[in-house]
Amino acid sequence: MSAIHEHVLQNGMTLLCWPQRHLHGLEFGLYLKGGPLYETEETQGISNLLEHLCFRGLGGLNREGLLRELNRFGTNLDAATYAEGLVFRLKCLPRFFDAALEYFLRFFANVPWTPEQIAAEKQVVLRQLEADGDGDLFDRAACDFRKTENGAFPPLGTPESLMALTEADIQLWQEMIFQPQNACLVMTGNFSDGMELAAIEALSELRNTTAQPPFTQSLPIGFCMRDEQSDLLEEVESDFASVQLAFDVDSEQVYPVAAEVLSTITAGNDDSMLFQALREEQALVAEIESQISRVGQFSRLVIRYDVRSEWLKDTLTKVFAYLHRLTMYVRPARLNQLRTQFTTNNAMLTDDTAALNDRLGWAWMSGDTAQADLDAAAAQYNELTAEELLDAAQTVFRPENLTIAVQYDPEAVGDLRPLLQKLRETLYVPVTAGEQTAEKSADAARPYDGYFRFHNQSERFDFPQR
């Protein structure tokens, strides 16, 4: 990775550096494994509470002291709790490098918060829970995607689980999350070789609080094993309907670059095939969106749109027809058009310290920092052929990967499940991924045994004979 400097220290901590010395700013990102993916029914919400508590005190400094530090070098600390981890971000000028680095070292001091600080922050989270309610349908769909044997829990937890958390619980999780073997510090922007060496030296002195890394991600229940029972339908009184189609992406079968291209072709920009097909004819409320959503090493291709209720069934039929067509044929000319867009995006990305920081941090979180290498991604993109993209489409757009979530008014739409079942059946590919399309394959008429070919678990499905 030519532009990326990766340092794995003896204490297990990772330091990722991407110097951009033509810029003015310097961005720090601290990525820590944790989050609701690793919580239980009893501990749900604890990771989010820990993230909140970091603003009340760190390494012996109280809230006022932390704010004075941030004000001294004119910046703010941003933080968020995601399904698989906590992220803390800070941007400053290079002359404040030492102070900013010292600030991040405080995360690993493991100084316990006081009972007063914990009680006060619990009240803040309770107000958030009251405001958020149960979350929307698509929050629940995302929660279901990362469900493991422990269950699947919302980031904030519940009022009951939050109030039941003890000081001992919080101290234990603080020690597990805020330790070097569970962390990655990312530096992007304007910093020197000397600053990079100073960061290595300072981070190397940190000590772990557990013998082994505390968080190991397990396979989500139902990953690439979806059926109509996985779908989430919510009935509401509204003139509009909301749709989300989420396809699990098996990274062992589909290159990340190929998945990104599929996302862009389907609905990733304003000249995507679905946007052009639905925007005027079916009068989408806004736009149709497509993105790759990741949880650690697992990912989904997610398509979202809102539409007037009377057009819901027609748009669903058209969307599935286009997805089916994409499993049969990919235009080489369309792929060539996207190469220029990708090259432009790459160039713009190298001037964005925050975007590069995200790219590096989440690549580490997925267990493969090579995914952040823009040069390697560009080479893969240029070498990607239409045949390989067709293979990826046949692997991704399959019913055993699909979870459908729809929010709709049954009075205006009627019974939706028979249509969804019929549409699922259109995605049974008549040939295996890697073979030619039905028109070119001499074996196209043979029955499809798709899931067995990739996972040797066909007994979990009753595939129809096509």
C-alpha positions as a printed NumPy array, in Angstrom:
array([[  0.   ,   0.   ,   0.   ],
       [  2.042,   2.859,  -1.312],
       [  0.414,   5.802,   0.466],
       [ -0.551,   3.992,   3.672],
       [  1.877,   3.375,   6.525],
       [  0.666,   0.498,   8.687],
       [  2.24 ,  -0.136,  12.102],
       [  1.136,  -3.047,  14.281],
       [  2.711,  -2.445,  17.675],
       [  3.88 ,  -5.054,  20.184],
       [  0.859,  -4.352,  22.408],
       [ -1.446,  -5.255,  19.501],
       [ -2.522,  -1.71 ,  18.69 ],
       [ -2.617,  -0.643,  15.037],
       [ -1.497,   2.779,  13.818],
       [ -2.519,   3.673,  10.266],
       [ -1.021,   6.788,   8.712],
       [ -1.785,   8.456,   5.397],
       [  0.346,  11.611,   5.016],
       [ -1.129,  14.411,   2.887],
       [  1.381,  17.172,   3.357],
       [ -0.181,  19.492,   0.793],
       [ -3.183,  19.979,   3.116],
       [ -3.546,  22.278,   6.099],
       [ -5.379,  19.984,   8.503],
       [ -4.621,  16.828,  10.434],
       [ -7.316,  14.283,  11.304],
       [ -7.18 ,  11.755,  14.143],
       [ -9.596,   8.831,  14.302],
       [ -9.709,   6.321,  17.143],
       [-11.546,   3.111,  16.199],
       [-12.407,   0.641,  18.956],
       [-14.167,  -2.698,  18.635],
       [-17.259,  -3.03 ,  20.791],
       [-20.844,  -1.911,  20.277],
       [-24.201,  -3.706,  20.379],
       [-22.881,  -6.489,  18.125],
       [-21.065,  -7.855,  21.174],
       [-23.599,  -6.987,  23.857],
       [-26.146,  -9.238,  25.53 ],
       [-29.673,  -8.656,  26.718],
       [-28.282,  -7.612,  30.099],
       [-25.514,  -5.337,  28.794],
       [-27.303,  -3.756,  25.822],
       [-26.64 ,  -0.044,  25.609],
       [-23.391,  -0.164,  27.579],
       [-21.122,   0.727,  24.635],
       [-23.159,   3.81 ,  23.824],
       [-23.107,   4.833,  27.49 ],
       [-19.309,   4.498,  27.536],
       [-19.029,   6.717,  24.479],
       [-21.157,   9.353,  26.238],
       [-19.122,   9.117,  29.431],
       [-15.936,   9.956,  27.526],
       [-17.247,  13.512,  27.249],
       [-17.653,  13.72 ,  31.039],
       [-14.1  ,  12.755,  31.864],
       [-10.98 ,  11.093,  30.469],
       [ -7.703,  10.109,  32.083],
       [ -8.247,  12.194,  35.188],
       [ -9.575,  15.301,  33.387],
       [-13.186,  16.28 ,  34.056],
       [-15.579,  17.715,  31.488],
       [-14.375,  21.28 ,  31.953],
       [-10.741,  20.238,  31.627],
       [-11.433,  18.328,  28.413],
       [-13.257,  21.289,  26.919],
       [-10.351,  23.595,  27.797],
       [ -7.993,  21.237,  25.982],
       [-10.179,  21.189,  22.883],
       [-10.647,  24.961,  22.935],
       [ -6.908,  25.423,  23.217],
       [ -6.387,  24.033,  19.753],
       [ -9.721,  25.184,  18.319],
       [-11.586,  21.988,  17.584],
       [-14.281,  19.59 ,  18.76 ],
       [-14.334,  15.874,  19.465],
       [-16.866,  13.919,  17.41 ],
       [-17.984,  10.476,  18.484],
       [-20.473,   7.781,  17.511],
       [-21.389,   4.233,  18.487],
       [-21.853,   1.814,  15.602],
       [-22.972,  -1.789,  15.589],
       [-19.423,  -3.108,  15.759],
       [-17.468,  -0.325,  17.391],
       [-16.917,   3.15 ,  18.825],
       [-15.298,   5.955,  16.828],
       [-13.804,   9.202,  18.125],
       [-12.676,  11.845,  15.625],
       [-10.769,  15.102,  15.997],
       [ -9.394,  17.545,  13.42 ],
       [ -6.744,  20.151,  14.17 ],
       [ -3.77 ,  22.041,  12.731],
       [ -0.387,  20.234,  12.712],
       [  1.057,  22.546,  15.362],
       [ -1.356,  21.018,  17.892],
       [ -0.224,  17.458,  17.129],
       [  1.353,  16.81 ,  20.547],
       [ -1.678,  18.059,  22.484],
       [ -4.097,  16.087,  20.307],
       [ -2.063,  12.878,  20.637],
       [ -1.95 ,  13.303,  24.415],
       [ -5.714,  13.772,  24.368],
       [ -6.188,  10.39 ,  22.682],
       [ -3.8  ,   8.676,  25.098],
       [ -6.249,   9.566,  27.881],
       [ -8.766,   7.07 ,  26.475],
       [ -6.48 ,   4.248,  27.67 ],
       [ -5.92 ,   5.5  ,  31.229],
       [ -8.946,   3.509,  32.475],
       [ -9.687,   6.022,  35.206],
       [-13.205,   5.05 ,  36.389],
       [-16.055,   7.511,  36.141],
       [-17.698,   8.648,  39.338],
       [-21.198,   7.501,  40.349],
       [-22.391,  11.077,  39.804],
       [-21.035,  11.151,  36.246],
       [-22.631,   7.785,  35.449],
       [-26.005,   8.764,  36.895],
       [-26.034,  12.064,  35.002],
       [-25.188,  10.435,  31.67 ],
       [-27.802,   7.717,  32.155],
       [-30.412,  10.464,  32.329],
       [-29.147,  11.9  ,  29.031],
       [-29.482,   8.505,  27.321],
       [-32.938,   7.988,  28.839],
       [-34.088,  11.228,  27.207],
       [-32.685,  10.005,  23.905],
       [-34.555,   6.731,  24.261],
       [-37.756,   8.607,  24.973],
       [-37.268,  10.757,  21.881],
       [-36.287,   7.864,  19.58 ],
       [-39.085,   5.487,  20.546],
       [-38.722,   2.015,  19.059],
       [-36.846,   3.191,  15.961],
       [-38.132,   2.84 ,  12.42 ],
       [-38.625,  -0.281,  10.331],
       [-35.229,  -0.026,   8.664],
       [-33.453,   0.285,  12.002],
       [-35.026,  -3.026,  12.943],
       [-34.011,  -4.527,   9.584],
       [-30.406,  -3.46 ,  10.195],
       [-30.581,  -4.903,  13.689],
       [-31.844,  -8.212,  12.315],
       [-28.961,  -8.351,   9.803],
       [-26.349,  -8.452,  12.582],
       [-28.259, -10.86 ,  14.808],
       [-25.992, -13.476,  16.42 ],
       [-26.555, -16.218,  18.98 ],
       [-26.579, -13.515,  21.665],
       [-29.392, -11.7  ,  19.866],
       [-29.486,  -8.272,  18.239],
       [-29.852,  -5.109,  20.25 ],
       [-30.35 ,  -1.408,  19.479],
       [-27.379,   0.917,  20.145],
       [-29.085,   2.735,  23.008],
       [-30.398,  -0.398,  24.711],
       [-33.628,  -0.114,  26.694],
       [-34.494,   2.02 ,  29.733],
       [-34.511,  -1.136,  31.855],
       [-31.116,  -2.417,  30.671],
       [-29.572,   1.041,  30.955],
       [-30.668,   1.607,  34.546],
       [-29.608,  -1.925,  35.539],
       [-25.986,  -1.33 ,  34.492],
       [-23.766,  -1.177,  37.572],
       [-20.485,   0.632,  38.153],
       [-18.76 ,  -2.768,  38.034],
       [-20.352,  -3.54 ,  34.626],
       [-19.222,  -0.202,  33.259],
       [-15.693,  -0.559,  34.637],
       [-15.363,  -4.051,  33.119],
       [-16.457,  -2.877,  29.666],
       [-14.267,   0.195,  29.925],
       [-11.269,  -2.072,  30.514],
       [-12.238,  -4.351,  27.614],
       [-12.894,  -1.652,  25.033],
       [-10.271,   0.967,  25.892],
       [ -7.12 ,  -1.11 ,  25.549],
       [ -4.511,  -1.042,  22.772],
       [ -5.086,  -4.533,  21.34 ],
       [ -8.702,  -3.512,  20.723],
       [ -7.868,  -0.188,  19.062],
       [ -6.685,   1.45 ,  15.87 ],
       [ -5.535,   5.081,  15.675],
       [ -5.742,   6.576,  12.202],
       [ -3.87 ,   9.734,  11.199],
       [ -4.603,  11.427,   7.891],
       [ -3.546,  14.835,   6.612],
       [ -0.543,  17.047,   7.178],
       [  1.963,  15.426,   9.544],
       [  5.681,  14.73 ,   9.334],
       [  7.756,  11.556,   9.662],
       [  8.799,  12.785,  13.09 ],
       [  5.182,  13.065,  14.207],
       [  4.511,   9.549,  12.982],
       [  7.488,   8.219,  14.969],
       [  6.316,  10.135,  18.052],
       [  2.896,   8.483,  17.764],
       [  4.494,   5.028,  17.486],
       [  6.606,   5.652,  20.579],
       [  3.721,   7.009,  22.675],
       [  1.235,   4.292,  21.697],
       [  3.79 ,   1.527,  22.256],
       [  3.91 ,   2.375,  25.952],
       [  0.221,   1.549,  26.461],
       [ -0.634,  -1.686,  28.258],
       [ -3.496,  -4.137,  27.768],
       [ -5.997,  -4.976,  30.476],
       [ -6.939,  -8.457,  29.2  ],
       [ -4.787, -11.364,  28.033],
       [ -6.676, -11.843,  24.75 ],
       [ -8.616,  -9.497,  22.436],
       [-12.104,  -9.322,  23.96 ],
       [-14.26 ,  -9.072,  20.826],
       [-14.405, -11.6  ,  18.002],
       [-17.179, -11.243,  15.479],
       [-19.259, -14.329,  14.754],
       [-21.317, -15.124,  11.654],
       [-24.698, -13.359,  11.753],
       [-27.605, -15.771,  12.036],
       [-29.284, -16.137,   8.656],
       [-26.445, -14.547,   6.659],
       [-26.947, -15.721,   3.047],
       [-29.8  , -17.891,   4.31 ],
       [-32.779, -15.575,   3.882],
       [-36.306, -16.414,   2.788],
       [-39.749, -14.8  ,   2.969],
       [-39.716, -15.291,   6.735],
       [-36.864, -12.761,   6.898],
       [-39.006,  -9.979,   5.414],
       [-40.304,  -7.138,   7.584],
       [-43.64 ,  -5.554,   6.649],
       [-45.044,  -2.667,   8.655],
       [-48.549,  -1.33 ,   8.14 ],
       [-49.074,   2.439,   8.483],
       [-51.684,   4.948,   7.417],
       [-49.953,   7.014,   4.756],
       [-50.149,   8.085,   1.128],
       [-46.552,   6.969,   0.708],
       [-44.682,   3.687,   1.019],
       [-41.02 ,   3.053,   1.866],
       [-39.028,   0.13 ,   0.46 ],
       [-35.675,  -1.388,   1.386],
       [-34.14 ,  -4.349,  -0.418],
       [-31.023,  -5.675,   1.334],
       [-28.838,  -8.36 ,  -0.264],
       [-26.204, -10.12 ,   1.858],
       [-22.837, -10.047,   0.066],
       [-20.545, -13.031,   0.522],
       [-17.074, -11.468,   0.453],
       [-15.534, -14.857,  -0.335],
       [-17.449, -14.904,  -3.623],
       [-17.688, -11.219,  -4.563],
       [-14.814,  -8.725,  -4.688],
       [-15.583,  -5.497,  -2.784],
       [-14.971,  -3.479,  -5.954],
       [-17.512,  -5.577,  -7.869],
       [-20.1  ,  -5.047,  -5.126],
       [-19.51 ,  -1.283,  -5.247],
       [-20.003,  -1.277,  -9.022],
       [-23.242,  -3.244,  -8.702],
       [-24.467,  -0.717,  -6.152],
       [-23.645,   2.192,  -8.457],
       [-25.244,   0.579, -11.495],
       [-28.481,  -0.254,  -9.718],
       [-29.203,   2.956,  -7.829],
       [-25.96 ,   4.55 ,  -6.712],
       [-26.272,   7.803,  -8.673],
       [-28.634,   9.88 , -10.793],
       [-27.895,   8.012, -14.03 ],
       [-28.421,   4.589, -12.489],
       [-30.827,   2.304, -14.292],
       [-33.407,   2.211, -11.509],
       [-33.402,   5.968, -10.964],
       [-33.953,   6.614, -14.666],
       [-36.636,   3.955, -14.877],
       [-38.66 ,   5.071, -11.86 ],
       [-38.04 ,   8.789, -11.379],
       [-40.516,  10.172, -13.907],
       [-42.806,   7.243, -14.647],
       [-43.514,   6.301, -11.048],
       [-42.735,   9.709,  -9.492],
       [-40.351,   8.717,  -6.717],
       [-40.723,  10.914,  -3.663],
       [-37.015,  11.775,  -3.705],
       [-34.425,   9.443,  -5.192],
       [-33.64 ,   5.773,  -5.16 ],
       [-30.5  ,   5.049,  -3.17 ],
       [-28.072,   2.173,  -3.14 ],
       [-25.081,   1.629,  -0.884],
       [-22.877,  -1.058,   0.593],
       [-23.637,  -1.341,   4.313],
       [-20.955,  -3.089,   6.37 ],
       [-20.837,  -4.662,   9.798],
       [-17.27 ,  -5.764,  10.405],
       [-16.331,  -8.356,   7.791],
       [-19.928,  -8.79 ,   6.591],
       [-21.742,  -6.504,   4.17 ],
       [-25.023,  -5.925,   2.368],
       [-26.058,  -4.116,  -0.79 ],
       [-29.006,  -1.959,   0.285],
       [-31.506,  -0.325,  -2.115],
       [-33.923,   2.238,  -0.654],
       [-36.716,   4.409,  -2.055],
       [-40.026,   6.076,  -1.166],
       [-42.995,   6.099,  -3.531],
       [-46.679,   6.974,  -3.614],
       [-48.778,   4.046,  -2.38 ],
       [-50.609,   3.505,  -5.66 ],
       [-47.273,   2.929,  -7.428],
       [-45.764,   0.572,  -4.857],
       [-46.548,  -2.75 ,  -6.549],
       [-45.611,  -1.464, -10.003],
       [-42.261,  -0.134,  -8.81 ],
       [-41.443,  -3.353,  -6.966],
       [-42.2  ,  -5.34 , -10.117],
       [-39.995,  -3.08 , -12.205],
       [-37.119,  -3.092,  -9.709],
       [-37.036,  -6.878,  -9.569],
       [-37.234,  -7.075, -13.37 ],
       [-34.138,  -4.868, -13.622],
       [-32.265,  -6.86 , -10.999],
       [-33.114, -10.072, -12.824],
       [-31.919,  -8.56 , -16.094],
       [-28.647,  -7.616, -14.439],
       [-28.077, -11.287, -13.602],
       [-28.471, -12.104, -17.3  ],
       [-26.49 ,  -9.377, -19.04 ],
       [-24.123,  -6.511, -18.176],
       [-23.306,  -3.867, -20.773],
       [-19.522,  -3.426, -21.136],
       [-20.133,   0.193, -22.177],
       [-21.812,   0.915, -18.839],
       [-18.846,  -0.496, -16.964],
       [-16.475,   1.679, -18.985],
       [-18.514,   4.778, -18.125],
       [-18.144,   4.016, -14.436],
       [-14.361,   3.795, -14.638],
       [-14.141,   7.529, -15.229],
       [-16.464,   8.234, -12.301],
       [-14.425,   5.985, -10.025],
       [-11.133,   7.627, -11.072],
       [-12.594,  11.065, -10.333],
       [-13.912,   9.968,  -6.939],
       [-10.506,   8.53 ,  -6.051],
       [ -8.773,  11.797,  -6.9  ],
       [-11.218,  13.826,  -4.818],
       [-10.935,  11.394,  -1.916],
       [ -7.208,  12.031,  -1.541],
       [ -7.997,  15.65 ,  -0.605],
       [-10.498,  14.693,   2.093],
       [ -8.826,  13.823,   5.404],
       [-12.112,  12.747,   6.993],
       [-13.067,  10.408,   4.132],
       [ -9.626,   8.803,   4.106],
       [ -9.745,   8.429,   7.88 ],
       [-13.077,   6.63 ,   7.592],
       [-11.774,   4.404,   4.836],
       [ -8.721,   3.349,   6.835],
       [-10.56 ,   2.901,  10.135],
       [-13.368,   0.768,   8.77 ],
       [-10.964,  -1.312,   6.689],
       [ -9.181,  -2.149,   9.957],
       [-12.514,  -2.887,  11.617],
       [-13.303,  -5.396,   8.858],
       [ -9.973,  -7.149,   9.423],
       [ -8.464,  -6.238,   6.056],
       [ -6.632,  -2.896,   5.911],
       [ -5.696,  -3.605,   2.282],
       [ -9.262,  -2.59 ,   1.377],
       [ -8.25 ,   1.023,   2.053],
       [ -5.545,   1.05 ,  -0.631],
       [ -6.86 ,   3.344,  -3.373],
       [ -4.161,   2.275,  -5.834],
       [ -5.061,  -1.389,  -5.44 ],
       [ -8.772,  -0.6  ,  -5.718],
       [ -8.15 ,   1.389,  -8.902],
       [ -6.203,  -1.503, -10.402],
       [ -8.998,  -3.94 ,  -9.524],
       [-11.562,  -1.564, -10.97 ],
       [ -9.675,  -1.209, -14.263],
       [ -9.222,  -4.965, -14.524],
       [-12.861,  -5.765, -13.731],
       [-14.586,  -7.23 , -16.786],
       [-18.259,  -7.335, -17.708],
       [-18.167, -11.129, -17.318],
       [-16.827, -10.826, -13.763],
       [-19.468,  -8.225, -12.946],
       [-22.146, -10.55 , -14.317],
       [-20.757, -13.307, -12.092],
       [-21.011, -10.941,  -9.104],
       [-24.594, -10.   ,  -9.986],
       [-25.59 , -13.662, -10.195],
       [-23.987, -14.271,  -6.801],
       [-25.505, -11.24 ,  -5.03 ],
       [-29.017, -10.891,  -6.454],
       [-30.396, -14.187,  -5.2  ],
       [-33.398, -14.837,  -2.966],
       [-31.357, -16.551,  -0.251],
       [-29.452, -13.253,   0.191],
       [-32.509, -10.996,   0.235],
       [-34.382,  -9.301,   3.055],
       [-37.312,  -7.101,   2.033],
       [-38.58 ,  -4.367,   4.347],
       [-41.661,  -2.369,   3.335],
       [-43.644,   0.248,   5.207],
       [-47.04 ,   0.65 ,   3.531],
       [-50.773,   1.294,   3.915],
       [-52.694,  -1.977,   3.386],
       [-55.888,  -0.035,   2.637],
       [-54.213,   1.527,  -0.404],
       [-51.965,  -1.361,  -1.421],
       [-53.777,  -4.547,  -0.415],
       [-52.075,  -7.817,   0.503],
       [-48.407,  -7.471,  -0.422],
       [-46.98 , -10.87 ,   0.496],
       [-48.136, -12.845,  -2.591],
       [-46.403, -10.307,  -4.833],
       [-43.204, -10.391,  -2.784],
       [-43.131, -14.185,  -2.957],
       [-43.561, -14.057,  -6.733],
       [-40.84 , -11.42 ,  -7.093],
       [-38.428, -13.482,  -5.011],
       [-38.845, -16.35 ,  -7.447],
       [-37.723, -14.146, -10.35 ],
       [-34.231, -14.021,  -8.811],
       [-33.567, -17.748,  -9.053],
       [-30.68 , -17.754, -11.507],
       [-30.962, -20.558, -14.115],
       [-27.164, -21.032, -14.25 ],
       [-24.448, -21.049, -11.632],
       [-22.369, -17.941, -11.007],
       [-19.293, -17.976, -13.234],
       [-20.999, -19.622, -16.183],
       [-22.307, -17.81 , -19.237],
       [-25.779, -16.325, -19.469],
       [-28.823, -18.47 , -20.235],
       [-28.678, -17.569, -23.918],
       [-25.084, -18.771, -24.237],
       [-25.092, -21.777, -21.902],
       [-25.766, -25.244, -23.249],
       [-26.766, -26.382, -19.767],
       [-29.226, -23.597, -19.013],
       [-32.173, -25.953, -18.729],
       [-30.811, -27.979, -15.813],
       [-32.324, -27.456, -12.321],
       [-30.699, -24.803, -10.131],
       [-29.111, -25.938,  -6.881],
       [-27.514, -22.557,  -6.162],
       [-26.843, -22.421,  -2.443],
       [-25.116, -25.793,  -2.373],
       [-22.585, -24.647,  -4.944],
       [-21.272, -21.964,  -2.605],
       [-22.032, -23.079,   0.94 ],
       [-22.768, -26.803,   0.808],
       [-25.928, -26.178,   2.808],
       [-28.648, -26.659,   0.217],
       [-30.609, -28.768,   2.665],
       [-31.657, -25.532,   4.376],
       [-33.706, -24.523,   1.324],
       [-36.35 , -26.043,  -0.85 ],
       [-35.364, -24.619,  -4.222],
       [-38.018, -24.89 ,  -6.927],
       [-37.177, -26.724, -10.107],
       [-36.887, -24.171, -12.885]])
